[in-house]
mmCIF file of C-alpha atoms in Angstrom:
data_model
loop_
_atom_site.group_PDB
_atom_site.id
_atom_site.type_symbol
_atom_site.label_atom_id
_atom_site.label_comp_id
_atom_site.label_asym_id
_atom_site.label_seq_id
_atom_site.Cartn_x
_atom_site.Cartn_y
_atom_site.Cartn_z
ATOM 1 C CA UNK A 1 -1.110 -0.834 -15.122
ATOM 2 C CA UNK A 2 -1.382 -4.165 -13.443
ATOM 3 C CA UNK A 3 1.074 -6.575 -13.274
ATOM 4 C CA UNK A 4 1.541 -10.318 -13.021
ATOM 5 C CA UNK A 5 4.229 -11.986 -10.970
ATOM 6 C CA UNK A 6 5.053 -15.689 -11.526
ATOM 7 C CA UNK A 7 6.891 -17.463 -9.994
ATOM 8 C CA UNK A 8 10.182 -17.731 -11.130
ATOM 9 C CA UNK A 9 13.194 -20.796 -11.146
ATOM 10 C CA UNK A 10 15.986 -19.548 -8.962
ATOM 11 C CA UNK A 11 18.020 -19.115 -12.426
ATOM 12 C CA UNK A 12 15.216 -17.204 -14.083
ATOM 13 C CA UNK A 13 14.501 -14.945 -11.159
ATOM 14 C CA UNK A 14 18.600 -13.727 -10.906
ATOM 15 C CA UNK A 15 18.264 -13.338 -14.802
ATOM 16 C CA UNK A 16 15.059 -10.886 -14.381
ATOM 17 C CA UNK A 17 16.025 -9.465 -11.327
ATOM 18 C CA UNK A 18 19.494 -8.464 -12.903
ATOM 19 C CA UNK A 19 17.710 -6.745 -15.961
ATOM 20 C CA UNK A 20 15.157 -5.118 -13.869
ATOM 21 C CA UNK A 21 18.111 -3.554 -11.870
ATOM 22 C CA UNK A 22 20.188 -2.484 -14.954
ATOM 23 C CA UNK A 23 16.604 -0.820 -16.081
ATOM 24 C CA UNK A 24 17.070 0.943 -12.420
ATOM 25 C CA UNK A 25 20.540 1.695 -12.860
ATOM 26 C CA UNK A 26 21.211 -0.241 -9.623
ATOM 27 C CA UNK A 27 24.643 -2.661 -8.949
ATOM 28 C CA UNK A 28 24.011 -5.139 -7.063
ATOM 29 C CA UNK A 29 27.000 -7.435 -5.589
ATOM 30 C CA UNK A 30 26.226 -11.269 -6.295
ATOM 31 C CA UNK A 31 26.116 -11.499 -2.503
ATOM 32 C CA UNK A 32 23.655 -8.588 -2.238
ATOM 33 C CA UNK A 33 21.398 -10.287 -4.963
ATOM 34 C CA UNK A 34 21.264 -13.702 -2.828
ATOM 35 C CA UNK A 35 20.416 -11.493 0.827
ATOM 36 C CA UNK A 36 17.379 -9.611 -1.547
ATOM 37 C CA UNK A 37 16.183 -12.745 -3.101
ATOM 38 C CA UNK A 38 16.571 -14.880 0.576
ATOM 39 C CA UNK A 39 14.855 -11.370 2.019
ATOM 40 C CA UNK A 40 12.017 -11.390 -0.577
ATOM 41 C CA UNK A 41 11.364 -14.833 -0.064
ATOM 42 C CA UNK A 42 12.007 -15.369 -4.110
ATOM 43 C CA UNK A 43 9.053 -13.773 -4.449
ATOM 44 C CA UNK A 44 9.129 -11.296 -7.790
ATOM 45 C CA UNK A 45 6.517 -8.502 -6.165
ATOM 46 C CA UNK A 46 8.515 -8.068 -3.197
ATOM 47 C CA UNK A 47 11.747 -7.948 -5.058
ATOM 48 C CA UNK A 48 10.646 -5.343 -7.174
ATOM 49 C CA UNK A 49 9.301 -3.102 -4.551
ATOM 50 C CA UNK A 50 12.429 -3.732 -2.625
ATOM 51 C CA UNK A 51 14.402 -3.169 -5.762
ATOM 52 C CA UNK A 52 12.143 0.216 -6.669
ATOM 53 C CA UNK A 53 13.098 1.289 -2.752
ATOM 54 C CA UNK A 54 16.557 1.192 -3.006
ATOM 55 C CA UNK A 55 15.839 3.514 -6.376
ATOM 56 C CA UNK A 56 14.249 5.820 -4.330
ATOM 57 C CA UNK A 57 16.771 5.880 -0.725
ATOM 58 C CA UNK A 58 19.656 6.116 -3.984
ATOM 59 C CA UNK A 59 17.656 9.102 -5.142
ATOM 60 C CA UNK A 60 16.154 10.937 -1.897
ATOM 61 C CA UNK A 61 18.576 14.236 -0.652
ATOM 62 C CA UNK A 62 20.344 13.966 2.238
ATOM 63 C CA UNK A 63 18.573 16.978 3.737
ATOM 64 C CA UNK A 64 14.836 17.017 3.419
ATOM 65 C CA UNK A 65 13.588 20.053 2.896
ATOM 66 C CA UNK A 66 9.974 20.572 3.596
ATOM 67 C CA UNK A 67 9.486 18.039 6.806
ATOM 68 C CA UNK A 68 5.833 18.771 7.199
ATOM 69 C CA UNK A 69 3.736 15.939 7.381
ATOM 70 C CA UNK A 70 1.912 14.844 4.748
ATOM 71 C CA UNK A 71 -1.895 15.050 4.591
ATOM 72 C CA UNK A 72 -3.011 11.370 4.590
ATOM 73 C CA UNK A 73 -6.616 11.636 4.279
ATOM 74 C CA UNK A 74 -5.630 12.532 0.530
ATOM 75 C CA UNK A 75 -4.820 8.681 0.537
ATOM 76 C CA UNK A 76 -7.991 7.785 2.366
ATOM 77 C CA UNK A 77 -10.026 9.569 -0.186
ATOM 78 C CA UNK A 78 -8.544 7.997 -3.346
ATOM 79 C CA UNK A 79 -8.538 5.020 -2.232
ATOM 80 C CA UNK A 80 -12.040 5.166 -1.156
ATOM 81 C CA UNK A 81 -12.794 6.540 -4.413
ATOM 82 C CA UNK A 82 -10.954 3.698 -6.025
ATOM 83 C CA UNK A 83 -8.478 5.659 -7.632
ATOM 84 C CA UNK A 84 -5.811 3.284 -7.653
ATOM 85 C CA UNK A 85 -2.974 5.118 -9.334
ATOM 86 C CA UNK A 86 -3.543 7.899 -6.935
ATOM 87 C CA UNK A 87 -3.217 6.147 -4.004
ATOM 88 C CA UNK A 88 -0.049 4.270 -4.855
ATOM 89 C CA UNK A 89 1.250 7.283 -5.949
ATOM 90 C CA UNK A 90 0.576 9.180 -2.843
ATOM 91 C CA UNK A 91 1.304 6.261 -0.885
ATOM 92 C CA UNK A 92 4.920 5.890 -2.624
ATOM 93 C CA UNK A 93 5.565 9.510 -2.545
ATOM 94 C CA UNK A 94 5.354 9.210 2.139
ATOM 95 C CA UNK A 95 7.969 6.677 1.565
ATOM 96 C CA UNK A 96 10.062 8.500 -0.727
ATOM 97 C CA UNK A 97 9.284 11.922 1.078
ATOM 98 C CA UNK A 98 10.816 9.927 4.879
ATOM 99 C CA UNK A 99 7.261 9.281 5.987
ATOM 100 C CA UNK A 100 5.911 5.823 6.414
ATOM 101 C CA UNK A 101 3.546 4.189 5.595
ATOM 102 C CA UNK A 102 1.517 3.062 8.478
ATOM 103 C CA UNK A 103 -0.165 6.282 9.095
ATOM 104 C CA UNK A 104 -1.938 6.206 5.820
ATOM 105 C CA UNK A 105 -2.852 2.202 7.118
ATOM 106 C CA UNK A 106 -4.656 3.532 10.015
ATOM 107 C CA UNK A 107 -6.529 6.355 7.669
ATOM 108 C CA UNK A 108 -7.452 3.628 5.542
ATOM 109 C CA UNK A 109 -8.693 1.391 8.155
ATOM 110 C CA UNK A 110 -10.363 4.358 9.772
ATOM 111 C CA UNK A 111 -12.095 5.336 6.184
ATOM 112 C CA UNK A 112 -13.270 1.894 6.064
ATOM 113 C CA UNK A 113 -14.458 1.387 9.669
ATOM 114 C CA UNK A 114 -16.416 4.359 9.086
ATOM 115 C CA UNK A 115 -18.279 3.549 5.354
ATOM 116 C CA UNK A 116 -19.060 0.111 7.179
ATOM 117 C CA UNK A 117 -20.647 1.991 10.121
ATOM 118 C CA UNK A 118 -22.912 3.766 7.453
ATOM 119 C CA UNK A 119 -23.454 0.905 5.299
ATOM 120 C CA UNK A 120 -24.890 -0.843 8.427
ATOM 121 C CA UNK A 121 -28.024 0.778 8.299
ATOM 122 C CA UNK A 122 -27.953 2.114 11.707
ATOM 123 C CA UNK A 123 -30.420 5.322 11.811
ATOM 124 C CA UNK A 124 -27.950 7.141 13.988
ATOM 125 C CA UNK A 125 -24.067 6.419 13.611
ATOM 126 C CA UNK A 126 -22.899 9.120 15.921
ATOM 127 C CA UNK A 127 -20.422 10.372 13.655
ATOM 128 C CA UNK A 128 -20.339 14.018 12.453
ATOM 129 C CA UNK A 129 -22.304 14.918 9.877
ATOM 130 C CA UNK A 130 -19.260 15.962 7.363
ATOM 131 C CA UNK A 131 -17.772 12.143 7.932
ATOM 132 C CA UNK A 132 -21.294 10.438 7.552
ATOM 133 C CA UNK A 133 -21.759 12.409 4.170
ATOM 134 C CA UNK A 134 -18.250 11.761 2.937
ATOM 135 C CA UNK A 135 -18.984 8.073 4.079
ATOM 136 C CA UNK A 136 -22.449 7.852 1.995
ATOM 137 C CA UNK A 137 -20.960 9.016 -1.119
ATOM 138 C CA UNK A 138 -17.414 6.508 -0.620
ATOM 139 C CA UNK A 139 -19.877 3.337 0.095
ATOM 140 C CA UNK A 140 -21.375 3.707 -3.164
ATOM 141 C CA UNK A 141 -17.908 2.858 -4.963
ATOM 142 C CA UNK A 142 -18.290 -0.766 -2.891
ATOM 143 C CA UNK A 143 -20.745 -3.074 -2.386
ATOM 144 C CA UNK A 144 -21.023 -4.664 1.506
ATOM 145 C CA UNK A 145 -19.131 -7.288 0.941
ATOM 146 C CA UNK A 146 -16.468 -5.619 -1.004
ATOM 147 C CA UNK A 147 -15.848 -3.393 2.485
ATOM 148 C CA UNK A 148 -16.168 -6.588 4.499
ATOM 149 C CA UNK A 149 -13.177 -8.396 2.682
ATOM 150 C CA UNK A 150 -11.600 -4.830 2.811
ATOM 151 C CA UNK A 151 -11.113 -4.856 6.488
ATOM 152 C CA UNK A 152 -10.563 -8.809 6.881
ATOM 153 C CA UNK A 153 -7.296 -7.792 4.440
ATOM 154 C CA UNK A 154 -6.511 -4.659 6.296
ATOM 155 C CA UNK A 155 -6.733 -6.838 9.738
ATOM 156 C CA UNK A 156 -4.842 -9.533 8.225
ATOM 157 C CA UNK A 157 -1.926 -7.016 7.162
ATOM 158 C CA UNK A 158 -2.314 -5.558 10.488
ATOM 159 C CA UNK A 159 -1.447 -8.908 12.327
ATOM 160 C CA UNK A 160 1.025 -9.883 9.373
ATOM 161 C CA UNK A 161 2.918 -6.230 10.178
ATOM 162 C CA UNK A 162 3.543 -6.677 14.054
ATOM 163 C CA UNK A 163 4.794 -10.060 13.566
ATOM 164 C CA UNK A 164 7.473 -8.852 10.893
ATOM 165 C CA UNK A 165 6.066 -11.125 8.174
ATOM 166 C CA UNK A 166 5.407 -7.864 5.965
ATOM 167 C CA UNK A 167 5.597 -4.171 5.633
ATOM 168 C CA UNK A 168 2.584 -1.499 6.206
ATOM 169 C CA UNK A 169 3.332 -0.370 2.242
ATOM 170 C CA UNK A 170 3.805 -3.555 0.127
ATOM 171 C CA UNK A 171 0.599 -4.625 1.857
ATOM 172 C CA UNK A 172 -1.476 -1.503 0.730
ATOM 173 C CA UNK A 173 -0.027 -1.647 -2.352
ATOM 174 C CA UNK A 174 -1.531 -5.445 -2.173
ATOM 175 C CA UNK A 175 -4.809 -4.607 -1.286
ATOM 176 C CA UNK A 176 -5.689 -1.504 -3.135
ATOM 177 C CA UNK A 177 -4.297 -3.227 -6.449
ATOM 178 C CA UNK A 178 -7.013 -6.684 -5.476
ATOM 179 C CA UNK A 179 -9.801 -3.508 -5.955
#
């Protein structure tokens, strides 16, 4: 399901993000609605991801049980295979689970690199077979240019991370959700 955020009057956006809490079962203070709305930069995608967050920190035990690190090429794969509800799943689940994000960025970004490499052309790509045939059948979900505006976004969120303007998993959930 895709949704639409518009942009809201400061009024408006209180009113919605008040209902969307009550349909979270969340209190929020009035002060702690103006620090999420001044965090969010009044912007109604990053409130509700903040907002859906706090739902899951609320929700998470205090003892995690099975620590073992997730498998993150199962992100890679759907999202090369542009399924987009399995990646945002999976990709929600390392958040909720204690993991972050950022290692299923550089999977991505490495999945990417690589269909690139074989969509060059280049006879040999020096990558092992297994990856080059994985690669061939991923490159036919995208055309070149889809790939090359791919890894200009992946970059950009890259650059946009390490100078705090956004997070490694509201800017997945971005990208794969342009698709």
């Amino acid at each position: 399901k895709i949704q639409e955020f518009k942009k809201y009057s400061p009024a408006r956006l209180s009113a919605w993000i008040l209902s969307k809490t009550k349909e979270m079962s969340i209190s929020l203070s009035p002060q702690d609605l103006k620090i999420l709305i001044s965090e969010a930069d009044s912007d109604p995608f990053a409130i509700l991801n903040k907002l859906e967050r706090m739902t899951i920190e609320t929700a998470r035990p205090s003892v995690i049980k099975d620590s073992k690190e997730p498998n993150y090429f199962n992100f890679a794969d759907a999202v090369s295979g542009k399924r987009k509800n399995q990646a945002l799943l999976l990709l929600r689940s390392y958040s909720k689970d204690g993991f972050g994000a950022e290692e299923a960025f550089w999977k991505f970004w490495w999945k990417v690199k690589t269909m690139r490499l074989v969509d060059s052309g280049k006879k040999t790509t020096g990558l092992h077979s297994f990856v080059e045939k994985k690669a061939r059948e991923d490159i036919r979900n995208f055309s070149s240019d889809e790939l090359r505006k791919i890894s200009l976004n992946l970059l950009d969120l890259f650059s946009m991370t390490r100078r705090g303007e956004e997070n490694f998993e509201e800017g997945l959930e971005k990208i794969i959700t342009r698709f």
